[in-house]
């Protein structure tokens, strides 16, 4: 069931189940109270977290923390403390109301799992205890039909990398030819079963080194540095608390910044020596929530970051000392970029706005509007004042941050866009999203050049 538990169901009428049998009702014999961190959180993390956490939440329901579970979905609470019989999470997952969840092609909750959730709710849906041990998450490969493109990168030689589900595929943007799939040969899941993929969880971030010889990929609790020519792993960076959702190389290629962190808990920001994979500095308490964007200053002496706490911040490198912050977004800030002259920062986020900042004064110089939904990524085109953005409104746009004007809009897609990449010369723009199709555009005129999928995967028929 993995990532489909519960929430698509919250948008349909509640009618009595008839065609399928409800999950068997069993009684849990317990002398001690149900513990969220021990009994309930593992169910959510092992079966639901792939699609109900991170930047885009199905049904606007997040299972990554107790707080977000209690907050509920876009349609209201899914847990009603003391009333399991009235809690949507029980009704739909227990298959006593339609639509039954998970879908019939995926494994449902076991009677024991459902019974534990019911008992936890009836006991008051109590939070985890302060002294409880930190949950060790058991990871398994996502279902084969979970193929969102969360990350895209374009190198100077026009090689495009896509993070599609737990896979990384490389293509020649000029011809559309498939180059290779990057595979971790030692990858196994929590049960010891071999997995043929780049990461065990979804690929959340990608970036090429300035010379194009190394590709860094971020996923759950790790970053891998790949040799592009051979497809082999050069370094594996560990020690992260949660997903690594953003990456940035310094212009000289010597440092790699990694950002992420557990939602609503703490933002994580680390800088590594890219040549040997050694940690240079971890910037503690950089943000009070997930870090979604990072970018080195052109001279590599400072690092800008942004996050779910609505702030853009700048830190000294390598000391990690706080320099200044920029406040003005009204929702999560999902990406940040530094203009080539080092004088201007640009940020964008879930408030659908692009904001341009004067670094010296800390003042906002303009707000650029045009996207109808949250802006998930922004990328500067080389050292120019041009940026490319993608959005949940299914569009890719190019802007000039000096005058605030829209240069062009690229061909629209049919689903939410998570990622966009652009070659340093601006000639190739690549974008991907929920539907799992990589689209390549001509950066000069916005024309769509091709749609790409790895070998063996057919593009949807139009």
CSV table of C-alpha atoms in Angstrom, one decimal:
chain,number,residue,atom,x,y,z
A,1,UNK,CA,0.0,0.0,0.0
A,2,UNK,CA,3.0,2.2,0.7
A,3,UNK,CA,2.0,5.6,-0.4
A,4,UNK,CA,-1.7,5.6,-1.2
A,5,UNK,CA,-3.2,5.1,2.3
A,6,UNK,CA,-6.1,7.2,3.2
A,7,UNK,CA,-6.2,10.5,1.4
A,8,UNK,CA,-7.4,10.2,-2.1
A,9,UNK,CA,-10.5,8.8,-0.3
A,10,UNK,CA,-11.2,12.1,1.5
A,11,UNK,CA,-12.4,13.7,-1.7
A,12,UNK,CA,-15.2,11.2,-2.5
A,13,UNK,CA,-18.7,10.6,-1.0
A,14,UNK,CA,-18.9,8.3,2.0
A,15,UNK,CA,-21.1,5.4,0.9
A,16,UNK,CA,-21.5,2.0,2.5
A,17,UNK,CA,-19.2,-0.7,1.2
A,18,UNK,CA,-20.8,-3.5,-0.7
A,19,UNK,CA,-18.6,-5.1,-3.3
A,20,UNK,CA,-15.5,-5.7,-1.1
A,21,UNK,CA,-15.2,-7.1,2.4
A,22,UNK,CA,-14.1,-4.8,5.2
A,23,UNK,CA,-10.8,-5.4,6.9
A,24,UNK,CA,-11.3,-8.1,9.6
A,25,UNK,CA,-12.0,-6.6,13.0
A,26,UNK,CA,-9.6,-8.0,15.6
A,27,UNK,CA,-9.0,-7.1,19.2
A,28,UNK,CA,-5.6,-6.1,20.5
A,29,UNK,CA,-4.7,-7.4,23.9
A,30,UNK,CA,-2.6,-4.7,25.5
A,31,UNK,CA,-1.9,-4.0,29.1
A,32,UNK,CA,0.0,-0.8,28.4
A,33,UNK,CA,-1.2,2.3,26.4
A,34,UNK,CA,-0.6,2.5,22.7
A,35,UNK,CA,2.6,4.4,22.0
A,36,UNK,CA,2.5,6.6,18.9
A,37,UNK,CA,6.3,6.4,18.2
A,38,UNK,CA,6.4,2.6,18.7
A,39,UNK,CA,3.1,1.3,17.4
A,40,UNK,CA,1.6,3.9,15.0
A,41,UNK,CA,4.4,5.9,13.4
A,42,UNK,CA,6.0,2.8,11.9
A,43,UNK,CA,2.7,2.0,10.0
A,44,UNK,CA,2.6,5.5,8.5
A,45,UNK,CA,6.3,5.6,7.7
A,46,UNK,CA,6.6,2.1,6.2
A,47,UNK,CA,3.4,2.3,4.1
A,48,UNK,CA,2.3,5.9,3.4
A,49,UNK,CA,5.2,8.3,3.6
A,50,UNK,CA,6.4,8.2,0.0
A,51,UNK,CA,3.3,10.2,-1.2
A,52,UNK,CA,2.3,11.8,2.0
A,53,UNK,CA,5.3,13.9,2.9
A,54,UNK,CA,7.7,16.4,1.4
A,55,UNK,CA,7.0,19.3,-1.1
A,56,UNK,CA,3.7,18.0,-2.6
A,57,UNK,CA,1.2,16.1,-0.4
A,58,UNK,CA,-1.5,14.0,-1.9
A,59,UNK,CA,-4.7,15.2,-0.5
A,60,UNK,CA,-2.7,17.7,1.5
A,61,UNK,CA,-2.1,15.1,4.1
A,62,UNK,CA,1.3,14.7,5.7
A,63,UNK,CA,2.1,11.6,7.8
A,64,UNK,CA,5.7,12.5,8.5
A,65,UNK,CA,5.0,13.8,12.0
A,66,UNK,CA,2.4,13.5,14.7
A,67,UNK,CA,1.5,17.1,14.4
A,68,UNK,CA,0.7,16.9,10.7
A,69,UNK,CA,-1.2,13.7,11.1
A,70,UNK,CA,-3.5,15.4,13.7
A,71,UNK,CA,-3.8,18.4,11.5
A,72,UNK,CA,-5.4,16.3,8.8
A,73,UNK,CA,-6.0,16.7,5.1
A,74,UNK,CA,-7.3,19.5,2.9
A,75,UNK,CA,-10.8,18.4,3.8
A,76,UNK,CA,-10.3,18.4,7.6
A,77,UNK,CA,-9.2,16.1,10.4
A,78,UNK,CA,-8.7,12.4,9.6
A,79,UNK,CA,-8.2,11.5,13.2
A,80,UNK,CA,-11.0,12.3,15.8
A,81,UNK,CA,-9.5,11.6,19.2
A,82,UNK,CA,-11.6,9.1,21.2
A,83,UNK,CA,-13.8,8.3,18.3
A,84,UNK,CA,-12.2,5.7,16.0
A,85,UNK,CA,-15.6,4.8,14.5
A,86,UNK,CA,-16.0,8.3,13.2
A,87,UNK,CA,-12.4,8.9,12.1
A,88,UNK,CA,-12.0,9.0,8.2
A,89,UNK,CA,-8.6,7.2,8.6
A,90,UNK,CA,-10.3,4.2,10.0
A,91,UNK,CA,-13.4,4.2,7.8
A,92,UNK,CA,-11.6,4.2,4.5
A,93,UNK,CA,-8.5,2.2,5.4
A,94,UNK,CA,-10.9,-0.3,7.1
A,95,UNK,CA,-13.0,-0.5,3.9
A,96,UNK,CA,-16.2,0.3,5.6
A,97,UNK,CA,-16.7,3.4,3.4
A,98,UNK,CA,-15.9,4.1,-0.2
A,99,UNK,CA,-13.6,4.6,-1.9
A,100,UNK,CA,-11.7,1.8,-0.2
A,101,UNK,CA,-8.0,2.5,0.5
A,102,UNK,CA,-5.5,1.5,-0.6
A,103,UNK,CA,-6.6,0.7,-4.2
A,104,UNK,CA,-7.2,-3.0,-4.9
A,105,UNK,CA,-3.9,-3.4,-6.7
A,106,UNK,CA,-2.0,-2.6,-3.5
A,107,UNK,CA,-1.7,-4.3,-0.1
A,108,UNK,CA,-4.3,-3.1,2.4
A,109,UNK,CA,-3.7,-2.6,6.1
A,110,UNK,CA,-3.5,-5.8,8.1
A,111,UNK,CA,-6.2,-6.4,10.7
A,112,UNK,CA,-3.6,-5.9,13.4
A,113,UNK,CA,-2.4,-2.6,12.0
A,114,UNK,CA,-6.0,-1.3,11.7
A,115,UNK,CA,-6.7,-2.5,15.3
A,116,UNK,CA,-3.7,-0.6,16.6
A,117,UNK,CA,-4.7,2.6,14.9
A,118,UNK,CA,-8.3,2.3,16.2
A,119,UNK,CA,-7.1,1.6,19.8
A,120,UNK,CA,-4.7,4.6,19.6
A,121,UNK,CA,-7.5,6.9,18.5
A,122,UNK,CA,-9.9,5.5,21.2
A,123,UNK,CA,-7.2,6.1,23.8
A,124,UNK,CA,-7.2,9.8,22.8
A,125,UNK,CA,-4.8,9.7,19.9
A,126,UNK,CA,-2.0,10.7,22.3
A,127,UNK,CA,1.3,12.2,21.0
A,128,UNK,CA,4.7,10.5,21.2
A,129,UNK,CA,6.4,10.7,24.6
A,130,UNK,CA,9.4,13.1,25.0
A,131,UNK,CA,11.5,10.2,26.2
A,132,UNK,CA,10.6,7.8,23.4
A,133,UNK,CA,13.4,6.5,21.2
A,134,UNK,CA,13.8,8.0,17.7
A,135,UNK,CA,12.0,5.8,15.2
A,136,UNK,CA,14.2,3.7,12.9
A,137,UNK,CA,12.5,3.8,9.6
A,138,UNK,CA,12.4,0.6,7.6
A,139,UNK,CA,12.8,1.4,3.9
A,140,UNK,CA,11.5,-0.5,0.9
A,141,UNK,CA,11.4,0.4,-2.8
A,142,UNK,CA,8.4,2.4,-3.8
A,143,UNK,CA,5.8,0.8,-6.0
A,144,UNK,CA,6.6,0.6,-9.7
A,145,UNK,CA,3.8,3.1,-10.5
A,146,UNK,CA,5.3,5.8,-8.3
A,147,UNK,CA,7.4,7.7,-10.9
A,148,UNK,CA,7.3,11.4,-10.2
A,149,UNK,CA,10.2,13.4,-11.5
A,150,UNK,CA,11.3,15.3,-8.4
A,151,UNK,CA,14.7,16.4,-9.8
A,152,UNK,CA,16.2,17.5,-13.1
A,153,UNK,CA,19.7,18.7,-13.9
A,154,UNK,CA,21.4,19.8,-17.2
A,155,UNK,CA,25.2,19.8,-17.7
A,156,UNK,CA,27.2,22.1,-19.8
A,157,UNK,CA,27.5,19.4,-22.5
A,158,UNK,CA,23.7,19.1,-22.6
A,159,UNK,CA,23.5,15.8,-20.7
A,160,UNK,CA,20.2,15.7,-18.9
A,161,UNK,CA,19.7,13.8,-15.7
A,162,UNK,CA,16.2,13.0,-14.3
A,163,UNK,CA,15.3,11.6,-10.9
A,164,UNK,CA,12.3,9.5,-11.7
A,165,UNK,CA,10.9,7.7,-8.7
A,166,UNK,CA,13.9,5.9,-7.2
A,167,UNK,CA,15.7,5.9,-10.5
A,168,UNK,CA,18.2,8.2,-12.2
A,169,UNK,CA,18.3,8.3,-16.0
A,170,UNK,CA,20.7,10.2,-18.3
A,171,UNK,CA,19.8,11.4,-21.8
A,172,UNK,CA,21.5,13.4,-24.6
A,173,UNK,CA,19.3,16.5,-24.8
A,174,UNK,CA,20.4,17.3,-28.3
A,175,UNK,CA,19.3,13.9,-29.8
A,176,UNK,CA,17.0,12.5,-27.1
A,177,UNK,CA,19.2,9.4,-26.9
A,178,UNK,CA,19.2,7.4,-23.7
A,179,UNK,CA,22.7,7.2,-22.2
A,180,UNK,CA,22.4,5.1,-19.0
A,181,UNK,CA,20.6,4.4,-15.8
A,182,UNK,CA,22.6,4.9,-12.6
A,183,UNK,CA,22.4,1.9,-10.3
A,184,UNK,CA,23.8,1.4,-6.8
A,185,UNK,CA,25.0,-2.2,-7.1
A,186,UNK,CA,24.9,-2.8,-3.3
A,187,UNK,CA,21.4,-1.5,-2.7
A,188,UNK,CA,19.1,-3.6,-0.5
A,189,UNK,CA,15.9,-2.8,1.3
A,190,UNK,CA,15.3,-3.3,5.1
A,191,UNK,CA,14.5,-6.9,4.6
A,192,UNK,CA,17.8,-7.5,2.7
A,193,UNK,CA,16.2,-7.8,-0.7
A,194,UNK,CA,18.3,-6.4,-3.6
A,195,UNK,CA,16.8,-3.3,-5.3
A,196,UNK,CA,17.8,-2.2,-8.7
A,197,UNK,CA,17.8,1.6,-8.3
A,198,UNK,CA,19.9,4.6,-7.5
A,199,UNK,CA,18.4,5.1,-4.1
A,200,UNK,CA,16.0,3.1,-1.9
A,201,UNK,CA,13.6,6.1,-1.6
A,202,UNK,CA,12.6,8.7,-4.1
A,203,UNK,CA,15.3,10.8,-5.8
A,204,UNK,CA,14.6,14.3,-4.3
A,205,UNK,CA,17.5,16.4,-5.8
A,206,UNK,CA,20.1,16.4,-8.5
A,207,UNK,CA,23.0,18.7,-9.6
A,208,UNK,CA,26.0,18.5,-11.9
A,209,UNK,CA,29.4,19.7,-10.8
A,210,UNK,CA,30.5,22.7,-12.7
A,211,UNK,CA,32.8,20.6,-14.9
A,212,UNK,CA,30.0,18.1,-15.6
A,213,UNK,CA,32.0,15.1,-14.5
A,214,UNK,CA,30.1,14.4,-11.3
A,215,UNK,CA,26.4,14.2,-10.6
A,216,UNK,CA,25.2,14.6,-7.0
A,217,UNK,CA,21.8,13.0,-6.0
A,218,UNK,CA,19.9,13.5,-2.8
A,219,UNK,CA,17.4,11.1,-1.3
A,220,UNK,CA,16.3,9.9,2.1
A,221,UNK,CA,19.1,10.4,4.6
A,222,UNK,CA,21.9,10.2,1.9
A,223,UNK,CA,23.6,12.0,-1.0
A,224,UNK,CA,25.5,10.0,-3.6
A,225,UNK,CA,28.2,11.5,-5.9
A,226,UNK,CA,28.3,9.6,-9.2
A,227,UNK,CA,31.0,9.5,-11.9
A,228,UNK,CA,29.1,10.6,-15.0
A,229,UNK,CA,31.3,8.9,-17.5
A,230,UNK,CA,31.3,5.5,-15.8
A,231,UNK,CA,28.1,5.5,-13.8
A,232,UNK,CA,30.0,4.4,-10.7
A,233,UNK,CA,29.6,5.8,-7.2
A,234,UNK,CA,32.5,8.1,-6.1
A,235,UNK,CA,31.3,9.0,-2.6
A,236,UNK,CA,28.3,8.4,-0.4
A,237,UNK,CA,27.4,11.2,2.1
A,238,UNK,CA,25.4,10.0,5.2
A,239,UNK,CA,24.3,11.3,8.5
A,240,UNK,CA,21.2,13.2,7.3
A,241,UNK,CA,18.1,13.3,9.5
A,242,UNK,CA,15.6,13.1,6.6
A,243,UNK,CA,15.3,13.8,2.9
A,244,UNK,CA,17.9,15.9,1.1
A,245,UNK,CA,15.7,18.0,-1.1
A,246,UNK,CA,18.2,20.6,-2.4
A,247,UNK,CA,21.8,20.7,-3.5
A,248,UNK,CA,24.3,23.4,-4.7
A,249,UNK,CA,27.9,23.3,-5.9
A,250,UNK,CA,30.2,26.2,-5.4
A,251,UNK,CA,31.3,27.7,-8.7
A,252,UNK,CA,34.8,26.2,-8.3
A,253,UNK,CA,33.3,22.8,-7.7
A,254,UNK,CA,35.1,22.4,-4.4
A,255,UNK,CA,32.1,22.5,-2.1
A,256,UNK,CA,28.7,20.8,-2.1
A,257,UNK,CA,25.8,22.2,0.0
A,258,UNK,CA,23.0,19.9,1.0
A,259,UNK,CA,19.6,21.0,2.5
A,260,UNK,CA,16.6,19.2,3.9
A,261,UNK,CA,15.3,18.1,7.3
A,262,UNK,CA,12.3,16.6,8.8
A,263,UNK,CA,9.1,18.6,8.2
A,264,UNK,CA,8.0,20.9,11.0
A,265,UNK,CA,10.9,19.8,13.1
A,266,UNK,CA,14.3,21.3,12.1
A,267,UNK,CA,16.0,22.5,8.9
A,268,UNK,CA,19.2,20.7,8.0
A,269,UNK,CA,22.0,22.4,6.2
A,270,UNK,CA,25.5,20.9,5.6
A,271,UNK,CA,28.5,21.7,3.4
A,272,UNK,CA,30.9,19.1,2.2
A,273,UNK,CA,34.3,18.9,0.6
A,274,UNK,CA,33.1,17.7,-2.8
A,275,UNK,CA,36.4,16.0,-3.7
A,276,UNK,CA,36.6,13.7,-0.7
A,277,UNK,CA,33.1,13.8,0.7
A,278,UNK,CA,34.2,15.2,4.1
A,279,UNK,CA,31.9,17.4,6.1
A,280,UNK,CA,33.1,21.0,6.3
A,281,UNK,CA,30.4,22.5,8.4
A,282,UNK,CA,26.9,21.7,9.6
A,283,UNK,CA,24.9,24.9,10.2
A,284,UNK,CA,22.9,24.2,13.2
A,285,UNK,CA,19.4,25.7,13.6
A,286,UNK,CA,19.7,27.3,10.1
A,287,UNK,CA,15.9,27.1,9.7
A,288,UNK,CA,13.1,26.0,12.1
A,289,UNK,CA,11.6,23.8,9.3
A,290,UNK,CA,12.7,22.0,6.2
A,291,UNK,CA,15.3,23.7,4.0
A,292,UNK,CA,14.0,23.6,0.4
A,293,UNK,CA,16.6,25.6,-1.5
A,294,UNK,CA,20.4,26.3,-1.2
A,295,UNK,CA,22.7,28.3,-3.4
A,296,UNK,CA,26.4,29.4,-3.1
A,297,UNK,CA,27.3,33.0,-3.7
A,298,UNK,CA,29.3,33.4,-7.0
A,299,UNK,CA,32.6,33.7,-5.0
A,300,UNK,CA,31.7,30.7,-2.8
A,301,UNK,CA,32.2,32.7,0.4
A,302,UNK,CA,28.5,32.7,1.4
A,303,UNK,CA,25.6,30.3,1.2
A,304,UNK,CA,21.9,31.3,0.8
A,305,UNK,CA,19.2,29.0,2.0
A,306,UNK,CA,15.4,29.1,2.2
A,307,UNK,CA,12.8,27.0,3.9
A,308,UNK,CA,9.3,26.2,5.1
A,309,UNK,CA,9.8,28.8,7.9
A,310,UNK,CA,9.2,31.5,5.2
A,311,UNK,CA,12.7,32.9,5.5
A,312,UNK,CA,15.6,33.4,3.1
A,313,UNK,CA,18.9,33.4,5.1
A,314,UNK,CA,22.6,33.8,4.2
A,315,UNK,CA,25.5,32.2,6.1
A,316,UNK,CA,29.3,32.6,5.9
A,317,UNK,CA,31.3,29.7,4.5
A,318,UNK,CA,33.1,27.9,5.9
A,319,UNK,CA,32.4,29.2,9.4
A,320,UNK,CA,28.6,28.7,9.1
A,321,UNK,CA,28.1,32.1,10.9
A,322,UNK,CA,24.7,33.8,10.2
A,323,UNK,CA,25.0,36.9,8.0
A,324,UNK,CA,21.5,38.2,7.4
A,325,UNK,CA,17.9,37.1,6.6
A,326,UNK,CA,15.3,38.2,4.2
A,327,UNK,CA,11.6,38.2,5.2
A,328,UNK,CA,8.6,38.8,2.9
A,329,UNK,CA,7.2,35.5,1.7
A,330,UNK,CA,3.9,34.5,3.2
A,331,UNK,CA,4.3,30.7,2.7
A,332,UNK,CA,7.1,28.1,2.3
A,333,UNK,CA,10.1,29.4,0.3
A,334,UNK,CA,10.9,26.6,-2.0
A,335,UNK,CA,14.0,27.8,-3.9
A,336,UNK,CA,16.6,30.5,-3.9
A,337,UNK,CA,19.2,31.7,-6.5
A,338,UNK,CA,22.1,34.1,-6.5
A,339,UNK,CA,22.7,36.3,-9.6
A,340,UNK,CA,26.1,36.2,-11.2
A,341,UNK,CA,27.2,39.6,-9.9
A,342,UNK,CA,26.7,38.5,-6.3
A,343,UNK,CA,24.5,41.6,-5.6
A,344,UNK,CA,21.0,40.1,-6.0
A,345,UNK,CA,19.2,37.2,-4.5
A,346,UNK,CA,16.0,35.7,-6.0
A,347,UNK,CA,13.5,33.5,-4.1
A,348,UNK,CA,10.2,31.8,-4.9
A,349,UNK,CA,7.7,29.6,-3.1
A,350,UNK,CA,4.3,28.4,-2.2
A,351,UNK,CA,2.9,31.9,-2.2
A,352,UNK,CA,3.1,31.8,-6.0
A,353,UNK,CA,5.5,34.8,-5.9
A,354,UNK,CA,9.1,35.5,-7.1
A,355,UNK,CA,10.9,38.0,-4.9
A,356,UNK,CA,14.1,39.9,-5.8
A,357,UNK,CA,16.3,41.1,-3.0
A,358,UNK,CA,19.2,43.6,-2.8
A,359,UNK,CA,21.8,41.7,-0.9
A,360,UNK,CA,23.7,44.7,0.5
A,361,UNK,CA,20.6,46.4,1.9
A,362,UNK,CA,18.5,43.4,2.6
A,363,UNK,CA,15.5,45.1,0.9
A,364,UNK,CA,13.1,43.6,-1.5
A,365,UNK,CA,13.3,45.4,-4.8
A,366,UNK,CA,10.4,43.7,-6.6
A,367,UNK,CA,7.8,40.9,-6.6
A,368,UNK,CA,7.2,39.1,-9.8
A,369,UNK,CA,3.8,37.4,-10.3
A,370,UNK,CA,2.5,35.2,-13.1
A,371,UNK,CA,2.4,31.6,-11.8
A,372,UNK,CA,-1.1,30.5,-10.5
A,373,UNK,CA,0.3,27.9,-8.0
A,374,UNK,CA,3.4,27.4,-5.9
A,375,UNK,CA,6.7,27.8,-7.6
A,376,UNK,CA,8.6,24.6,-6.9
A,377,UNK,CA,12.0,25.4,-8.5
A,378,UNK,CA,14.0,28.3,-9.9
A,379,UNK,CA,17.3,28.3,-11.8
A,380,UNK,CA,19.5,31.1,-13.0
A,381,UNK,CA,20.6,30.9,-16.6
A,382,UNK,CA,24.4,31.0,-16.2
A,383,UNK,CA,25.6,34.5,-15.2
A,384,UNK,CA,22.7,36.3,-16.8
A,385,UNK,CA,19.8,38.1,-15.1
A,386,UNK,CA,17.5,35.4,-16.5
A,387,UNK,CA,15.8,32.7,-14.4
A,388,UNK,CA,13.7,29.7,-15.3
A,389,UNK,CA,10.9,28.6,-13.0
A,390,UNK,CA,8.4,25.7,-12.8
A,391,UNK,CA,5.2,25.5,-10.9
A,392,UNK,CA,2.3,23.5,-9.8
A,393,UNK,CA,0.2,25.4,-12.4
A,394,UNK,CA,1.9,23.0,-15.0
A,395,UNK,CA,3.9,25.8,-16.7
A,396,UNK,CA,7.6,26.6,-17.2
A,397,UNK,CA,8.6,30.3,-17.5
A,398,UNK,CA,11.6,32.4,-18.2
A,399,UNK,CA,12.0,35.8,-16.5
A,400,UNK,CA,14.4,38.8,-16.4
A,401,UNK,CA,14.9,39.7,-12.7
A,402,UNK,CA,16.5,43.1,-13.6
A,403,UNK,CA,13.2,44.4,-15.0
A,404,UNK,CA,10.7,41.9,-13.7
A,405,UNK,CA,9.5,41.0,-17.1
A,406,UNK,CA,8.4,37.6,-18.4
A,407,UNK,CA,10.6,36.6,-21.4
A,408,UNK,CA,8.6,33.5,-22.5
A,409,UNK,CA,6.4,30.7,-21.4
A,410,UNK,CA,7.3,27.2,-22.4
A,411,UNK,CA,4.7,24.6,-23.6
A,412,UNK,CA,2.4,23.6,-20.8
A,413,UNK,CA,2.2,20.1,-19.3
A,414,UNK,CA,-0.7,18.0,-17.9
A,415,UNK,CA,0.3,17.7,-14.3
A,416,UNK,CA,2.1,19.3,-11.4
A,417,UNK,CA,5.8,20.3,-12.1
A,418,UNK,CA,8.4,19.6,-9.4
A,419,UNK,CA,11.7,20.2,-11.2
A,420,UNK,CA,13.4,22.3,-13.9
A,421,UNK,CA,16.9,22.5,-15.2
A,422,UNK,CA,18.7,24.7,-17.7
A,423,UNK,CA,22.1,24.4,-19.5
A,424,UNK,CA,24.5,27.2,-18.6
A,425,UNK,CA,24.1,28.8,-22.0
A,426,UNK,CA,20.3,28.7,-21.7
A,427,UNK,CA,19.8,26.7,-24.9
A,428,UNK,CA,18.3,23.6,-23.2
A,429,UNK,CA,15.5,23.7,-20.6
A,430,UNK,CA,14.3,20.4,-19.1
A,431,UNK,CA,11.3,19.9,-16.8
A,432,UNK,CA,9.5,17.1,-15.1
A,433,UNK,CA,6.7,16.4,-12.6
A,434,UNK,CA,4.1,14.2,-11.2
A,435,UNK,CA,3.2,12.4,-14.5
A,436,UNK,CA,6.8,11.1,-14.9
A,437,UNK,CA,7.6,12.6,-18.3
A,438,UNK,CA,10.8,14.5,-19.0
A,439,UNK,CA,10.2,17.4,-21.5
A,440,UNK,CA,13.1,19.1,-23.3
A,441,UNK,CA,12.6,22.6,-24.6
A,442,UNK,CA,14.5,25.1,-26.8
A,443,UNK,CA,15.6,27.8,-24.4
A,444,UNK,CA,15.7,30.5,-27.1
A,445,UNK,CA,12.1,30.2,-28.3
A,446,UNK,CA,10.3,28.0,-25.8
A,447,UNK,CA,9.5,25.3,-28.4
A,448,UNK,CA,9.1,21.7,-27.0
A,449,UNK,CA,11.8,19.6,-28.7
A,450,UNK,CA,10.9,16.2,-27.3
A,451,UNK,CA,9.4,14.1,-24.5
A,452,UNK,CA,11.6,11.4,-23.0
A,453,UNK,CA,11.2,8.3,-20.9
A,454,UNK,CA,13.7,5.5,-20.2
A,455,UNK,CA,13.8,2.4,-22.4
A,456,UNK,CA,10.8,0.1,-21.9
A,457,UNK,CA,8.5,2.9,-20.6
A,458,UNK,CA,5.9,4.1,-23.1
A,459,UNK,CA,4.8,7.7,-23.2
A,460,UNK,CA,1.1,8.2,-22.5
A,461,UNK,CA,-1.0,8.2,-25.6
A,462,UNK,CA,-2.5,11.6,-26.5
